[in-house]
PDB file of C-alpha atoms in Angstrom:
ATOM      1  CA  UNK A   1       0.405  19.384  91.955  1.00 84.00           C
ATOM      2  CA  UNK A   2      -2.042  16.570  92.792  1.00 84.00           C
ATOM      3  CA  UNK A   3      -0.486  13.738  94.816  1.00 86.00           C
ATOM      4  CA  UNK A   4      -3.562  11.535  95.164  1.00 86.00           C
ATOM      5  CA  UNK A   5      -5.009   9.449  92.373  1.00 89.00           C
ATOM      6  CA  UNK A   6      -8.094  11.085  90.882  1.00 86.00           C
ATOM      7  CA  UNK A   7     -11.533   9.401  91.032  1.00 86.00           C
ATOM      8  CA  UNK A   8     -11.612   9.002  87.236  1.00 85.00           C
ATOM      9  CA  UNK A   9      -8.250   7.250  87.217  1.00 88.00           C
ATOM     10  CA  UNK A  10      -9.434   5.004  90.071  1.00 85.00           C
ATOM     11  CA  UNK A  11     -12.416   3.941  87.948  1.00 86.00           C
ATOM     12  CA  UNK A  12     -10.122   3.285  84.961  1.00 86.00           C
ATOM     13  CA  UNK A  13      -7.786   1.174  87.097  1.00 85.00           C
ATOM     14  CA  UNK A  14     -10.668  -0.930  88.420  1.00 82.00           C
ATOM     15  CA  UNK A  15     -11.628  -1.749  84.832  1.00 82.00           C
ATOM     16  CA  UNK A  16      -8.155  -2.718  83.627  1.00 79.00           C
ATOM     17  CA  UNK A  17      -8.130  -6.145  85.182  1.00 74.00           C
ATOM     18  CA  UNK A  18      -4.672  -7.585  85.672  1.00 75.00           C
ATOM     19  CA  UNK A  19      -2.644  -5.528  83.176  1.00 83.00           C
ATOM     20  CA  UNK A  20       0.565  -4.136  84.689  1.00 90.00           C
ATOM     21  CA  UNK A  21      -0.352  -0.544  85.547  1.00 92.00           C
ATOM     22  CA  UNK A  22       0.974   2.365  87.577  1.00 92.00           C
ATOM     23  CA  UNK A  23       0.100   6.015  88.170  1.00 94.00           C
ATOM     24  CA  UNK A  24       2.618   8.848  88.240  1.00 93.00           C
ATOM     25  CA  UNK A  25       2.271  12.496  89.258  1.00 94.00           C
ATOM     26  CA  UNK A  26       3.238  15.316  86.875  1.00 94.00           C
ATOM     27  CA  UNK A  27       6.825  15.195  88.205  1.00 94.00           C
ATOM     28  CA  UNK A  28       6.997  11.440  87.522  1.00 93.00           C
ATOM     29  CA  UNK A  29       6.752  10.414  91.170  1.00 92.00           C
ATOM     30  CA  UNK A  30       5.099   7.015  91.525  1.00 91.00           C
ATOM     31  CA  UNK A  31       1.715   7.341  93.239  1.00 92.00           C
ATOM     32  CA  UNK A  32       0.299   3.829  92.815  1.00 90.00           C
ATOM     33  CA  UNK A  33       1.016   0.464  91.193  1.00 89.00           C
ATOM     34  CA  UNK A  34      -0.798  -2.850  91.003  1.00 86.00           C
ATOM     35  CA  UNK A  35       0.526  -6.347  91.790  1.00 85.00           C
ATOM     36  CA  UNK A  36       1.022  -7.098  88.070  1.00 86.00           C
ATOM     37  CA  UNK A  37       3.270  -4.023  87.733  1.00 88.00           C
ATOM     38  CA  UNK A  38       5.274  -5.177  90.759  1.00 87.00           C
ATOM     39  CA  UNK A  39       5.514  -8.726  89.334  1.00 87.00           C
ATOM     40  CA  UNK A  40       6.833  -7.352  86.040  1.00 89.00           C
ATOM     41  CA  UNK A  41       9.095  -4.542  87.253  1.00 88.00           C
ATOM     42  CA  UNK A  42       9.744  -5.278  90.913  1.00 84.00           C
ATOM     43  CA  UNK A  43       8.195  -3.862  94.050  1.00 81.00           C
ATOM     44  CA  UNK A  44       9.506  -0.328  94.627  1.00 80.00           C
ATOM     45  CA  UNK A  45      11.356  -0.006  97.898  1.00 69.00           C
ATOM     46  CA  UNK A  46      10.461   2.427 100.641  1.00 64.00           C
ATOM     47  CA  UNK A  47      10.840   6.122  99.956  1.00 63.00           C
ATOM     48  CA  UNK A  48      10.138   8.306  96.979  1.00 69.00           C
ATOM     49  CA  UNK A  49      10.317   6.551  93.624  1.00 84.00           C
ATOM     50  CA  UNK A  50      10.739   9.130  90.870  1.00 88.00           C
ATOM     51  CA  UNK A  51      11.482   8.251  87.234  1.00 88.00           C
ATOM     52  CA  UNK A  52      13.294  11.546  86.576  1.00 92.00           C
ATOM     53  CA  UNK A  53      15.663  10.889  89.480  1.00 89.00           C
ATOM     54  CA  UNK A  54      16.229   7.329  88.238  1.00 86.00           C
ATOM     55  CA  UNK A  55      16.733   8.284  84.588  1.00 87.00           C
ATOM     56  CA  UNK A  56      18.984  11.253  85.368  1.00 92.00           C
ATOM     57  CA  UNK A  57      20.854  10.409  88.599  1.00 87.00           C
ATOM     58  CA  UNK A  58      22.905  13.063  90.362  1.00 88.00           C
ATOM     59  CA  UNK A  59      26.040  12.428  92.426  1.00 87.00           C
ATOM     60  CA  UNK A  60      25.325  11.585  96.055  1.00 76.00           C
ATOM     61  CA  UNK A  61      21.607  10.962  95.565  1.00 72.00           C
ATOM     62  CA  UNK A  62      20.094   8.051  97.456  1.00 65.00           C
ATOM     63  CA  UNK A  63      17.474   6.411  95.264  1.00 63.00           C
ATOM     64  CA  UNK A  64      14.652   4.177  96.422  1.00 58.00           C
ATOM     65  CA  UNK A  65      15.074   0.591  95.299  1.00 55.00           C
ATOM     66  CA  UNK A  66      13.404   0.186  91.992  1.00 59.00           C
ATOM     67  CA  UNK A  67      12.308  -1.974  89.176  1.00 65.00           C
ATOM     68  CA  UNK A  68      14.266  -4.424  87.118  1.00 73.00           C
ATOM     69  CA  UNK A  69      16.303  -3.007  84.205  1.00 77.00           C
ATOM     70  CA  UNK A  70      14.243  -1.564  81.343  1.00 81.00           C
ATOM     71  CA  UNK A  71      15.569  -0.648  77.876  1.00 81.00           C
ATOM     72  CA  UNK A  72      13.692   1.756  75.656  1.00 83.00           C
ATOM     73  CA  UNK A  73      13.581   1.194  71.901  1.00 82.00           C
ATOM     74  CA  UNK A  74      14.620   4.870  71.632  1.00 84.00           C
ATOM     75  CA  UNK A  75      16.593   5.881  74.756  1.00 82.00           C
ATOM     76  CA  UNK A  76      17.485   9.367  73.486  1.00 85.00           C
ATOM     77  CA  UNK A  77      13.880  10.014  72.477  1.00 86.00           C
ATOM     78  CA  UNK A  78      12.665   8.692  75.815  1.00 87.00           C
ATOM     79  CA  UNK A  79      14.976  11.036  77.707  1.00 90.00           C
ATOM     80  CA  UNK A  80      13.888  13.976  75.546  1.00 92.00           C
ATOM     81  CA  UNK A  81      10.189  13.251  76.141  1.00 91.00           C
ATOM     82  CA  UNK A  82      10.679  12.895  79.911  1.00 92.00           C
ATOM     83  CA  UNK A  83      12.384  16.295  80.045  1.00 95.00           C
ATOM     84  CA  UNK A  84       9.828  17.931  77.724  1.00 94.00           C
ATOM     85  CA  UNK A  85       7.012  16.505  79.852  1.00 93.00           C
ATOM     86  CA  UNK A  86       8.667  17.778  83.035  1.00 94.00           C
ATOM     87  CA  UNK A  87       8.988  21.243  81.474  1.00 94.00           C
ATOM     88  CA  UNK A  88       5.265  21.086  80.704  1.00 92.00           C
ATOM     89  CA  UNK A  89       4.588  20.226  84.375  1.00 94.00           C
ATOM     90  CA  UNK A  90       6.703  23.170  85.533  1.00 95.00           C
ATOM     91  CA  UNK A  91       4.697  25.503  83.305  1.00 94.00           C
ATOM     92  CA  UNK A  92       1.512  24.221  84.931  1.00 93.00           C
ATOM     93  CA  UNK A  93       2.891  24.243  88.520  1.00 95.00           C
ATOM     94  CA  UNK A  94       5.492  27.050  88.532  1.00 95.00           C
ATOM     95  CA  UNK A  95       5.404  27.481  92.305  1.00 94.00           C
ATOM     96  CA  UNK A  96       5.539  23.829  93.364  1.00 95.00           C
ATOM     97  CA  UNK A  97       8.599  23.618  95.650  1.00 96.00           C
ATOM     98  CA  UNK A  98       9.175  19.891  95.082  1.00 93.00           C
ATOM     99  CA  UNK A  99       9.074  20.303  91.318  1.00 95.00           C
ATOM    100  CA  UNK A 100      11.361  23.348  91.446  1.00 97.00           C
ATOM    101  CA  UNK A 101      13.845  21.396  93.591  1.00 95.00           C
ATOM    102  CA  UNK A 102      13.686  18.388  91.256  1.00 96.00           C
ATOM    103  CA  UNK A 103      14.434  20.500  88.174  1.00 97.00           C
ATOM    104  CA  UNK A 104      17.142  22.626  89.834  1.00 97.00           C
ATOM    105  CA  UNK A 105      18.891  19.663  91.472  1.00 95.00           C
ATOM    106  CA  UNK A 106      18.790  17.511  88.360  1.00 96.00           C
ATOM    107  CA  UNK A 107      19.997  20.349  86.120  1.00 96.00           C
ATOM    108  CA  UNK A 108      22.892  21.042  88.465  1.00 96.00           C
ATOM    109  CA  UNK A 109      23.876  17.395  88.917  1.00 95.00           C
ATOM    110  CA  UNK A 110      23.239  15.726  85.574  1.00 95.00           C
ATOM    111  CA  UNK A 111      24.762  17.206  82.413  1.00 96.00           C
ATOM    112  CA  UNK A 112      22.578  15.138  80.060  1.00 95.00           C
ATOM    113  CA  UNK A 113      19.419  16.435  81.782  1.00 96.00           C
ATOM    114  CA  UNK A 114      20.783  20.007  81.726  1.00 97.00           C
ATOM    115  CA  UNK A 115      21.506  19.813  77.987  1.00 97.00           C
ATOM    116  CA  UNK A 116      18.028  18.470  77.234  1.00 96.00           C
ATOM    117  CA  UNK A 117      16.426  21.051  79.529  1.00 96.00           C
ATOM    118  CA  UNK A 118      18.290  23.832  77.751  1.00 96.00           C
ATOM    119  CA  UNK A 119      16.752  22.712  74.440  1.00 93.00           C
ATOM    120  CA  UNK A 120      13.511  24.200  75.774  1.00 90.00           C
ATOM    121  CA  UNK A 121      11.193  21.513  74.417  1.00 84.00           C
ATOM    122  CA  UNK A 122       7.713  21.210  75.909  1.00 84.00           C
ATOM    123  CA  UNK A 123       5.637  18.112  75.294  1.00 79.00           C
ATOM    124  CA  UNK A 124       4.146  14.928  76.636  1.00 75.00           C
ATOM    125  CA  UNK A 125       5.585  11.524  77.224  1.00 73.00           C
ATOM    126  CA  UNK A 126       4.571   9.150  74.463  1.00 72.00           C
ATOM    127  CA  UNK A 127       4.235   5.429  74.009  1.00 77.00           C
ATOM    128  CA  UNK A 128       7.352   3.330  73.712  1.00 84.00           C
ATOM    129  CA  UNK A 129       8.432  -0.238  73.079  1.00 89.00           C
ATOM    130  CA  UNK A 130      10.564  -1.454  75.957  1.00 90.00           C
ATOM    131  CA  UNK A 131      12.558  -4.541  76.793  1.00 92.00           C
ATOM    132  CA  UNK A 132      12.264  -5.503  80.439  1.00 91.00           C
ATOM    133  CA  UNK A 133      15.050  -7.753  81.670  1.00 90.00           C
ATOM    134  CA  UNK A 134      13.006  -9.803  84.090  1.00 90.00           C
ATOM    135  CA  UNK A 135      15.047 -12.021  86.441  1.00 87.00           C
ATOM    136  CA  UNK A 136      12.731 -15.040  85.978  1.00 85.00           C
ATOM    137  CA  UNK A 137      10.990 -14.543  82.619  1.00 87.00           C
ATOM    138  CA  UNK A 138      14.044 -13.241  80.769  1.00 89.00           C
ATOM    139  CA  UNK A 139      13.871 -10.333  78.330  1.00 92.00           C
ATOM    140  CA  UNK A 140      10.318  -9.244  77.552  1.00 93.00           C
ATOM    141  CA  UNK A 141       9.708  -6.728  74.761  1.00 93.00           C
ATOM    142  CA  UNK A 142       6.445  -4.940  75.561  1.00 94.00           C
ATOM    143  CA  UNK A 143       4.441  -1.917  74.520  1.00 92.00           C
ATOM    144  CA  UNK A 144       4.386   0.823  77.134  1.00 92.00           C
ATOM    145  CA  UNK A 145       1.498   3.253  76.799  1.00 91.00           C
ATOM    146  CA  UNK A 146       1.042   6.422  78.816  1.00 92.00           C
ATOM    147  CA  UNK A 147      -2.497   7.717  79.286  1.00 90.00           C
ATOM    148  CA  UNK A 148      -2.785  11.278  80.562  1.00 89.00           C
ATOM    149  CA  UNK A 149      -5.475  12.543  82.930  1.00 90.00           C
ATOM    150  CA  UNK A 150      -5.268  16.189  81.795  1.00 88.00           C
ATOM    151  CA  UNK A 151      -7.328  17.610  84.642  1.00 88.00           C
ATOM    152  CA  UNK A 152      -5.221  16.066  87.414  1.00 89.00           C
ATOM    153  CA  UNK A 153      -1.952  15.842  85.473  1.00 90.00           C
ATOM    154  CA  UNK A 154      -1.500  12.162  86.228  1.00 92.00           C
ATOM    155  CA  UNK A 155       0.028   9.540  83.973  1.00 92.00           C
ATOM    156  CA  UNK A 156      -1.336   5.992  83.849  1.00 93.00           C
ATOM    157  CA  UNK A 157       1.411   3.720  82.521  1.00 93.00           C
ATOM    158  CA  UNK A 158       0.377   0.346  81.047  1.00 93.00           C
ATOM    159  CA  UNK A 159       2.445  -2.542  79.723  1.00 92.00           C
ATOM    160  CA  UNK A 160       1.035  -4.955  77.139  1.00 91.00           C
ATOM    161  CA  UNK A 161       2.431  -7.710  74.924  1.00 92.00           C
ATOM    162  CA  UNK A 162       1.959  -8.391  71.237  1.00 91.00           C
ATOM    163  CA  UNK A 163      -0.916 -10.912  70.906  1.00 91.00           C
ATOM    164  CA  UNK A 164       0.320 -14.464  70.340  1.00 93.00           C
ATOM    165  CA  UNK A 165       3.924 -13.666  71.269  1.00 93.00           C
ATOM    166  CA  UNK A 166       6.206 -15.430  73.738  1.00 92.00           C
ATOM    167  CA  UNK A 167       6.049 -12.205  75.735  1.00 92.00           C
ATOM    168  CA  UNK A 168       2.272 -12.456  75.965  1.00 91.00           C
ATOM    169  CA  UNK A 169       2.540 -15.939  77.484  1.00 92.00           C
ATOM    170  CA  UNK A 170       5.335 -14.896  79.875  1.00 91.00           C
ATOM    171  CA  UNK A 171       3.416 -11.785  80.891  1.00 88.00           C
ATOM    172  CA  UNK A 172       0.273 -13.874  81.445  1.00 88.00           C
ATOM    173  CA  UNK A 173       2.232 -16.206  83.752  1.00 88.00           C
ATOM    174  CA  UNK A 174       3.596 -13.254  85.724  1.00 84.00           C
ATOM    175  CA  UNK A 175       0.116 -11.718  85.925  1.00 82.00           C
ATOM    176  CA  UNK A 176      -1.379 -15.038  87.086  1.00 83.00           C
ATOM    177  CA  UNK A 177       1.074 -15.016  89.983  1.00 75.00           C
ATOM    178  CA  UNK A 178       0.322 -11.372  90.671  1.00 71.00           C
ATOM    179  CA  UNK A 179      -3.437 -12.022  90.564  1.00 71.00           C
ATOM    180  CA  UNK A 180      -3.079 -14.128  93.679  1.00 72.00           C
ATOM    181  CA  UNK A 181      -1.869 -11.024  95.539  1.00 60.00           C
ATOM    182  CA  UNK A 182      -4.536  -8.635  96.840  1.00 58.00           C
ATOM    183  CA  UNK A 183      -5.164  -5.617  94.607  1.00 53.00           C
ATOM    184  CA  UNK A 184      -4.606  -2.375  96.470  1.00 54.00           C
ATOM    185  CA  UNK A 185      -6.548   0.393  94.795  1.00 52.00           C
ATOM    186  CA  UNK A 186      -5.306   3.993  94.838  1.00 54.00           C
ATOM    187  CA  UNK A 187      -7.111   4.932  98.038  1.00 54.00           C
ATOM    188  CA  UNK A 188      -4.887   2.474  99.946  1.00 50.00           C
ATOM    189  CA  UNK A 189      -2.627   4.674 102.129  1.00 43.00           C
ATOM    190  CA  UNK A 190       0.246   2.193 101.789  1.00 44.00           C
ATOM    191  CA  UNK A 191       0.370   3.072  98.070  1.00 48.00           C
ATOM    192  CA  UNK A 192       0.702   6.814  98.425  1.00 44.00           C
ATOM    193  CA  UNK A 193      -2.821   7.934  97.754  1.00 42.00           C
TER     194      UNK A 193
END
């Protein structure tokens, strides 16, 4: 499973400007994020940041510090699509030891994940409307779109606001602050790829 951001995704990220963006591997491990993403969701702490591990915690797991609280408009649907997307990744990378460990450990330690896994659904993560409970800006309801690089099995996650909304203005203020931070493109070793 690719763990470095592909050249095509790098070009896409350069063209996005200051929109909050991140890149995830097929197992939903964070590979890269920009300053706007960190301003919106919080700078991930050291260690592996994996959305599956965060969404479906298992007893005794030590999680990397993560983003501010995020509510999906459809939490059950979001969980189902994460699991279906992970099943799709396992079909593509059946011998990946990290992916096998993630699935086995999460199935054994999280009954909700196990039940969804046993449904056998295969699919892709889809767009969502999410409310981010930002500590300074307050609740921000934003669109979350997931673009898939099929060849490298990487997910580019983007957050945008409804034009003319309070959220758009709040997001713009957060992005203005983030724009003053240096942009670290995916080839920066401090960002995992």
